[in-house]
Short mmCIF file of C-alpha atoms and ligand atoms in Angstrom, two decimals:
data_model
loop_
_atom_site.label_atom_id
_atom_site.label_comp_id
_atom_site.label_asym_id
_atom_site.label_seq_id
_atom_site.Cartn_x
_atom_site.Cartn_y
_atom_site.Cartn_z
CA UNK X 16 -4.66 -4.98 -37.44
CA UNK X 17 -1.22 -6.68 -36.52
CA UNK X 18 -0.92 -9.84 -35.04
CA UNK X 19 -1.52 -8.59 -31.56
CA UNK X 20 -5.19 -8.27 -30.65
CA UNK X 21 -6.47 -5.65 -28.35
CA UNK X 22 -6.33 -7.62 -25.13
CA UNK X 23 -2.83 -8.44 -25.55
CA UNK X 24 -1.69 -4.89 -26.43
CA UNK X 25 -3.28 -3.26 -23.52
CA UNK X 26 -1.83 -5.92 -21.17
CA UNK X 27 1.56 -5.08 -22.64
CA UNK X 28 0.81 -1.56 -22.20
CA UNK X 29 0.13 -2.05 -18.41
CA UNK X 30 3.32 -4.24 -17.87
CA UNK X 31 5.45 -1.61 -19.29
CA UNK X 32 3.54 1.33 -17.53
CA UNK X 33 6.05 3.13 -15.29
CA UNK X 34 4.31 2.97 -11.70
CA UNK X 35 4.53 4.22 -8.16
CA UNK X 36 2.97 2.39 -5.59
CA UNK X 37 1.74 3.89 -2.47
CA UNK X 38 -0.11 1.62 -0.50
CA UNK X 39 1.81 -1.54 0.37
CA UNK X 40 2.29 -3.14 3.82
CA UNK X 41 5.56 -4.86 3.85
CA UNK X 42 4.13 -7.40 6.29
CA UNK X 43 1.45 -8.21 3.80
CA UNK X 44 4.05 -9.16 1.15
CA UNK X 45 5.35 -12.15 3.12
CA UNK X 46 4.71 -14.96 0.91
CA UNK X 47 4.00 -18.25 2.48
CA UNK X 48 7.40 -19.79 0.98
CA UNK X 49 9.38 -17.30 2.93
CA UNK X 50 7.07 -17.80 5.77
CA UNK X 51 8.25 -21.33 6.11
CA UNK X 52 11.60 -20.51 5.52
CA UNK X 53 11.89 -18.19 8.23
CA UNK X 54 9.62 -20.20 10.75
CA UNK X 55 12.30 -23.01 10.13
CA UNK X 56 15.32 -20.75 10.76
CA UNK X 57 13.80 -19.26 13.76
CA UNK X 58 12.27 -22.27 15.32
CA UNK X 59 8.73 -20.95 15.32
CA UNK X 60 5.75 -23.24 15.14
CA UNK X 61 3.10 -22.52 12.09
CA UNK X 62 -0.20 -23.95 12.41
CA UNK X 63 0.15 -25.15 8.85
CA UNK X 64 2.03 -28.25 7.15
CA UNK X 65 2.56 -26.68 3.78
CA UNK X 66 2.50 -23.82 1.64
CA UNK X 67 -0.59 -24.73 0.21
CA UNK X 68 -2.63 -25.20 3.27
CA UNK X 69 -1.44 -21.68 4.04
CA UNK X 70 -2.91 -20.42 0.87
CA UNK X 71 -6.14 -22.33 1.24
CA UNK X 72 -6.68 -20.62 4.59
CA UNK X 73 -6.54 -17.31 2.93
CA UNK X 74 -10.34 -17.05 2.53
CA UNK X 75 -11.33 -13.80 4.33
CA UNK X 76 -14.83 -12.57 5.39
CA UNK X 77 -13.85 -9.04 6.14
CA UNK X 78 -10.76 -6.95 7.48
CA UNK X 79 -10.69 -8.62 10.72
CA UNK X 80 -10.40 -12.02 9.59
CA UNK X 81 -7.61 -11.28 7.20
CA UNK X 82 -5.81 -9.23 10.02
CA UNK X 83 -5.87 -12.45 12.15
CA UNK X 84 -3.95 -14.22 9.59
CA UNK X 85 -1.49 -11.08 8.78
CA UNK X 86 -0.60 -10.71 12.46
CA UNK X 87 -0.03 -14.56 12.69
CA UNK X 88 2.25 -14.58 9.66
CA UNK X 89 4.26 -11.61 10.82
CA UNK X 90 5.32 -13.62 13.88
CA UNK X 91 8.07 -15.37 11.99
CA UNK X 92 10.01 -12.09 11.62
CA UNK X 93 12.64 -11.67 14.31
CA UNK X 94 16.08 -10.79 13.07
CA UNK X 95 17.35 -7.77 10.78
CA UNK X 96 18.19 -10.30 8.07
CA UNK X 97 14.39 -11.46 8.20
CA UNK X 98 13.18 -7.80 7.54
CA UNK X 99 15.84 -7.36 4.89
CA UNK X 100 14.78 -10.48 3.12
CA UNK X 101 10.94 -9.69 3.52
CA UNK X 102 11.46 -6.27 1.96
CA UNK X 103 13.91 -7.25 -0.88
CA UNK X 104 11.63 -9.92 -2.28
CA UNK X 105 8.54 -7.23 -2.50
CA UNK X 106 11.02 -4.73 -4.14
CA UNK X 107 12.45 -7.45 -6.73
CA UNK X 108 8.87 -8.24 -7.64
CA UNK X 109 7.84 -4.44 -7.78
CA UNK X 110 11.08 -3.72 -10.08
CA UNK X 111 10.03 -6.45 -12.38
CA UNK X 112 6.45 -4.66 -12.69
CA UNK X 113 8.08 -1.46 -13.54
CA UNK X 114 7.64 0.20 -10.21
CA UNK X 115 9.84 3.41 -10.12
CA UNK X 116 8.95 4.61 -6.54
CA UNK X 117 7.38 2.82 -3.83
CA UNK X 118 6.06 4.11 -0.27
CA UNK X 119 5.85 1.28 2.03
CA UNK X 120 4.10 0.90 5.38
CA UNK X 121 5.49 -1.06 8.21
CA UNK X 122 3.91 -1.88 11.61
CA UNK X 123 6.46 -1.58 14.19
CA UNK X 124 4.01 -2.44 16.96
CA UNK X 125 3.46 -5.94 15.58
CA UNK X 126 7.19 -6.55 16.24
CA UNK X 127 8.15 -4.61 19.35
CA UNK X 128 5.20 -6.32 21.10
CA UNK X 129 7.14 -9.63 20.35
CA UNK X 130 10.38 -8.28 21.70
CA UNK X 131 11.96 -7.16 18.46
CA UNK X 132 13.56 -3.75 18.58
CA UNK X 133 12.30 -0.93 16.64
CA UNK X 134 15.97 -0.50 15.18
CA UNK X 135 16.15 -4.41 13.95
CA UNK X 136 13.02 -3.85 11.86
CA UNK X 137 14.14 -0.35 10.43
CA UNK X 138 17.49 -1.41 9.65
CA UNK X 139 16.39 -4.59 7.81
CA UNK X 140 14.19 -2.68 5.68
CA UNK X 141 16.43 0.31 5.07
CA UNK X 142 19.10 -2.09 3.88
CA UNK X 143 16.69 -3.75 1.25
CA UNK X 144 15.69 -0.16 0.20
CA UNK X 145 19.24 0.94 -0.36
CA UNK X 146 19.89 -2.07 -2.38
CA UNK X 147 16.73 -1.59 -4.55
CA UNK X 148 18.24 1.89 -5.22
CA UNK X 149 21.70 0.80 -6.26
CA UNK X 150 20.45 -2.03 -8.18
CA UNK X 151 17.38 -0.88 -9.93
CA UNK X 152 17.44 2.98 -9.41
CA UNK X 153 14.15 2.37 -7.70
CA UNK X 154 13.33 5.36 -5.15
CA UNK X 155 11.33 4.67 -1.99
CA UNK X 156 10.13 6.05 1.32
CA UNK X 157 9.07 4.33 4.58
CA UNK X 158 5.80 5.23 6.37
CA UNK X 159 5.32 4.03 9.96
CA UNK X 160 1.62 2.88 10.79
CA UNK X 161 0.17 2.87 14.15
CA UNK X 162 -2.25 0.10 15.03
CA UNK X 163 -5.57 1.71 15.62
CA UNK X 164 -6.90 -1.26 17.75
CA UNK X 165 -4.19 -0.43 20.19
CA UNK X 166 -4.38 2.90 22.36
CA UNK X 167 -3.36 6.32 21.63
CA UNK X 168 -0.72 6.13 24.35
CA UNK X 169 0.85 3.09 22.69
CA UNK X 170 0.80 4.96 19.46
CA UNK X 171 2.43 7.99 21.27
CA UNK X 172 4.94 5.65 22.80
CA UNK X 173 6.06 4.32 19.22
CA UNK X 174 6.18 7.77 17.88
CA UNK X 175 8.89 8.56 20.63
CA UNK X 176 10.67 5.45 19.72
CA UNK X 177 10.94 6.60 16.04
CA UNK X 178 12.10 9.98 16.57
CA UNK X 179 15.84 9.13 16.59
CA UNK X 180 15.13 7.78 13.05
CA UNK X 181 13.32 10.89 11.98
CA UNK X 182 15.12 11.14 8.69
CA UNK X 183 14.61 7.65 7.62
CA UNK X 184 10.53 7.75 7.90
CA UNK X 185 8.73 9.91 5.56
CA UNK X 186 5.38 9.86 7.13
CA UNK X 187 2.97 8.23 9.64
CA UNK X 188 -0.19 6.43 9.29
CA UNK X 189 -2.74 4.57 10.88
CA UNK X 190 -3.96 0.92 9.95
CA UNK X 191 -5.54 -2.15 11.43
CA UNK X 192 -9.21 -2.66 12.45
CA UNK X 193 -11.14 0.29 11.31
CA UNK X 194 -14.55 -0.10 12.67
CA UNK X 195 -14.93 1.31 16.16
CA UNK X 196 -11.44 3.03 15.95
CA UNK X 197 -12.23 6.46 14.55
CA UNK X 198 -9.19 8.55 13.44
CA UNK X 199 -10.07 11.18 16.03
CA UNK X 200 -8.64 8.98 18.83
CA UNK X 201 -5.28 9.55 17.53
CA UNK X 202 -5.61 13.37 16.94
CA UNK X 203 -2.82 14.28 19.83
CA UNK X 204 -0.56 11.51 18.34
CA UNK X 205 -0.70 13.15 14.88
CA UNK X 206 -0.36 16.55 15.93
CA UNK X 207 2.97 15.64 17.61
CA UNK X 208 4.00 13.75 14.49
CA UNK X 209 3.33 16.94 12.63
CA UNK X 210 5.26 19.05 14.88
CA UNK X 211 8.21 16.52 14.50
CA UNK X 212 8.15 17.25 10.68
CA UNK X 213 6.26 13.75 9.68
CA UNK X 214 3.67 13.99 7.04
CA UNK X 215 0.81 12.10 7.63
CA UNK X 216 -1.96 9.48 6.09
CA UNK X 217 -4.54 7.29 7.24
CA UNK X 218 -6.72 4.27 6.31
CA UNK X 219 -9.91 5.49 6.33
CA UNK X 220 -13.34 4.56 4.46
CA UNK X 221 -12.53 0.99 3.69
CA UNK X 222 -14.79 -0.32 5.90
CA UNK X 223 -15.59 2.54 7.88
CA UNK X 224 -18.09 5.60 7.01
CA UNK X 225 -17.27 8.81 5.45
CA UNK X 226 -17.30 10.31 8.60
CA UNK X 227 -13.92 8.53 9.42
CA UNK X 228 -12.49 10.18 6.08
CA UNK X 229 -13.68 13.61 7.47
CA UNK X 230 -12.01 12.90 10.75
CA UNK X 231 -8.75 11.76 9.04
CA UNK X 232 -8.67 15.14 7.23
CA UNK X 233 -9.56 17.44 10.00
CA UNK X 234 -7.86 15.72 12.88
CA UNK X 235 -5.19 14.04 11.59
CA UNK X 236 -4.15 16.47 8.67
CA UNK X 237 -3.59 13.84 6.33
CA UNK X 238 -2.04 14.41 2.95
CA UNK X 239 -3.58 11.07 1.46
CA UNK X 240 -6.36 8.91 2.31
CA UNK X 241 -5.62 5.17 2.25
CA UNK X 242 -8.52 3.30 0.55
CA UNK X 243 -11.16 5.89 0.94
CA UNK X 244 -13.54 3.93 -1.41
CA UNK X 245 -16.67 4.78 0.87
CA UNK X 246 -16.16 8.66 0.18
CA UNK X 247 -18.92 8.25 -2.79
CA UNK X 248 -21.49 7.85 -0.35
CA UNK X 249 -20.97 11.53 0.94
CA UNK X 250 -21.19 14.11 -1.96
CA UNK X 251 -19.86 16.88 0.10
CA UNK X 252 -16.89 14.81 0.72
CA UNK X 253 -16.46 14.14 -2.89
CA UNK X 254 -16.44 17.68 -3.48
CA UNK X 255 -13.97 18.46 -0.84
CA UNK X 256 -11.53 15.83 -1.94
CA UNK X 257 -11.62 16.65 -5.57
CA UNK X 258 -11.29 20.45 -4.82
CA UNK X 259 -7.97 19.68 -3.02
CA UNK X 260 -7.07 16.60 -5.11
CA UNK X 261 -6.52 14.69 -2.02
CA UNK X 262 -5.21 11.42 -3.22
CA UNK X 263 -6.87 8.00 -2.63
CA UNK X 264 -4.61 4.96 -2.54
CA UNK X 265 -7.21 2.38 -3.70
CA UNK X 266 -6.32 -1.56 -3.58
CA UNK X 267 -8.87 -3.11 -5.81
CA UNK X 268 -7.98 -6.91 -5.13
CA UNK X 269 -7.93 -6.21 -1.37
CA UNK X 270 -11.20 -4.66 -1.46
CA UNK X 271 -12.71 -7.84 -3.11
CA UNK X 272 -10.86 -10.28 -0.96
CA UNK X 273 -12.03 -8.58 2.35
CA UNK X 274 -15.63 -8.25 0.79
CA UNK X 275 -15.87 -4.52 0.53
CA UNK X 276 -17.07 -5.20 -3.00
CA UNK X 277 -18.49 -8.66 -4.31
CA UNK X 278 -16.72 -8.65 -7.45
CA UNK X 279 -13.92 -6.56 -9.25
CA UNK X 280 -16.70 -5.72 -11.72
CA UNK X 281 -18.65 -3.91 -8.95
CA UNK X 282 -15.52 -1.80 -7.59
CA UNK X 283 -16.12 1.83 -7.84
CA UNK X 284 -12.67 2.86 -9.04
CA UNK X 285 -13.86 4.04 -12.57
CA UNK X 286 -16.58 6.20 -10.53
CA UNK X 287 -13.76 7.77 -8.43
CA UNK X 288 -12.02 8.64 -11.44
CA UNK X 289 -15.17 10.01 -13.33
CA UNK X 290 -15.85 12.12 -10.29
CA UNK X 291 -12.38 13.89 -11.12
CA UNK X 292 -10.76 12.36 -7.77
CA UNK X 293 -7.12 11.60 -7.63
CA UNK X 294 -7.16 7.83 -7.29
CA UNK X 295 -4.41 5.38 -7.58
CA UNK X 296 -4.04 1.78 -7.80
CA UNK X 297 -2.15 -0.24 -5.35
CA UNK X 298 -1.64 -3.82 -3.86
CA UNK X 299 -2.03 -3.45 -0.05
CA UNK X 300 -1.12 -6.79 1.05
CA UNK X 301 0.07 -8.66 -2.14
CA UNK X 302 0.79 -12.06 -0.69
CA UNK X 303 -2.62 -12.29 0.93
CA UNK X 304 -4.78 -10.81 -1.76
CA UNK X 305 -3.50 -12.79 -4.80
CA UNK X 306 -1.57 -10.02 -6.83
CA UNK X 307 1.00 -7.30 -6.69
CA UNK X 308 0.42 -3.79 -8.36
CA UNK X 309 0.43 -5.17 -12.15
CA UNK X 310 -2.18 -7.94 -11.13
CA UNK X 311 -4.38 -4.98 -9.74
CA UNK X 312 -3.77 -3.01 -12.84
CA UNK X 313 -4.78 -5.96 -15.14
CA UNK X 314 -7.73 -6.83 -13.12
CA UNK X 315 -9.27 -3.61 -12.93
CA UNK X 316 -8.69 -2.90 -16.71
CA UNK X 317 -10.61 -6.02 -17.70
CA UNK X 318 -13.33 -5.88 -14.92
CA UNK X 319 -13.96 -2.22 -15.51
CA UNK X 320 -13.00 -1.85 -19.19
CA UNK X 321 -10.62 0.71 -18.51
CA UNK X 322 -9.20 2.62 -21.54
CA UNK X 323 -5.26 3.84 -21.88
CA UNK X 324 -6.17 7.26 -20.79
CA UNK X 325 -7.47 5.72 -17.55
CA UNK X 326 -4.50 3.80 -17.01
CA UNK X 327 -2.30 6.64 -17.87
CA UNK X 328 -4.13 8.81 -15.48
CA UNK X 329 -3.94 6.22 -12.70
CA UNK X 330 -0.29 6.03 -13.08
CA UNK X 331 0.07 9.88 -13.55
CA UNK X 332 -1.87 10.32 -10.16
CA UNK X 333 0.46 8.02 -8.12
CA UNK X 334 3.60 10.03 -9.20
CA UNK X 335 1.62 13.22 -8.47
CA UNK X 336 0.31 11.76 -5.04
CA UNK X 337 3.91 10.43 -4.06
CA UNK X 338 6.12 12.16 -1.52
CA UNK X 339 8.83 12.80 -4.33
CA UNK X 340 10.31 16.23 -4.58
CA UNK X 341 8.63 18.51 -7.26
CA UNK X 342 12.03 17.76 -9.34
CA UNK X 343 11.84 13.97 -9.18
CA UNK X 344 7.93 13.98 -9.83
CA UNK X 345 8.32 16.05 -12.94
CA UNK X 346 11.09 13.96 -14.32
CA UNK X 347 9.08 10.75 -13.75
CA UNK X 348 6.11 12.30 -15.56
CA UNK X 349 8.12 13.11 -18.55
CA UNK X 350 9.04 9.58 -18.64
CA UNK X 351 5.40 8.22 -18.08
CA UNK X 352 4.21 10.46 -20.77
CA UNK X 353 6.94 9.49 -23.22
CA UNK X 354 6.21 5.84 -22.61
CA UNK X 355 2.34 6.50 -23.33
CA UNK X 356 3.22 8.23 -26.38
CA UNK X 357 5.66 5.44 -27.90
CA UNK X 358 3.51 2.70 -26.63
CA UNK X 359 0.62 4.05 -28.65
CA UNK X 360 2.91 4.17 -31.84
CA UNK X 361 4.20 0.71 -31.36
CA UNK X 362 1.16 -1.19 -30.22
CA UNK X 363 -1.95 0.54 -31.82
CA UNK X 364 -0.86 0.38 -35.40
N1 LIG C 30 -6.67 -2.02 6.20
C1 LIG C 30 -6.31 -1.99 7.58
N2 LIG C 30 -5.09 -2.32 7.99
C2 LIG C 30 -4.27 -3.15 7.34
C3 LIG C 30 -4.66 -3.18 6.05
C4 LIG C 30 -5.82 -2.96 5.28
O1 LIG C 30 -6.18 -3.21 4.13
N3 LIG C 30 -3.76 -4.13 5.50
C5 LIG C 30 -2.84 -4.29 6.55
N4 LIG C 30 -3.21 -3.81 7.65
ZN1 LIG C 31 -3.79 -0.88 3.77
#
């Protein structure tokens, strides 16, 4: 045995692992420090006196109690520069954790409802993405999410606003309060989005039942399910997801913070993998849930006793499940496999 014990070496293995992130809400990466800075700059009152008070307030009972804090936090974002700084801070962190490719959700309705133009949001985000590509060679895509607690008509109006920027947005998605807001309500909007050439994804089976996952597949024609952890309650659904290798973008720390699972040790990620599903690990809203992608990987490895092969599989699934071109995927998968081989030579001796 060399001087590195087993725990240190698997942690080092995770840190160095080439990663793709497919489930990150950019508004959910707003750290309290930046929230205060922007509130001051934009002259917006916050119901907190200190960064510490904000962090202490982040104790959630369920998805809705988190969403209330998340929408309140997003109110400090007004100008293009604010969206740029928000996204650049996330990208810098992701680069430091070996994220090679990221697909980022944004919620335009959260901002247009406050009088911020769609174009302001998009320009700020894009400027950060372009800089990340130049600086670290990190590739990225944007996914426009419709807020499902609002109407299908409001979603359709948002889709229309996005059309002039069609080339800058890879897909549309569906987020916000899941219970009582089934995917089928948005069938027409997603039909139109498909017609306009967008790919589609949707949050389903986080708090909602397996029936919502079925609806996302059949009514919204999604290429991936965001979360999807409740699929295991329906064996026919598991068969369907496995046969088609429909990816699930799982967010372990989020699921514990929002009480989908009591503890990380109770998370079903390993069961999803053992069922042959294409599961991936992601951060969801890292500023609110206590960690970015690396902390999610480190947490599940320890709690579920994952092996290198599981971690390699999770990283591989993310590249496979991404919206990268076949060529780009193949290139990154070679790099990933080479990393795994070289890491096992250097850290398992
Ligand atoms: N679920 C639904 N809506 C969201 C989430 C989530 O985990 N994060 C940000 N908006
Ligand atoms: Zn999410």
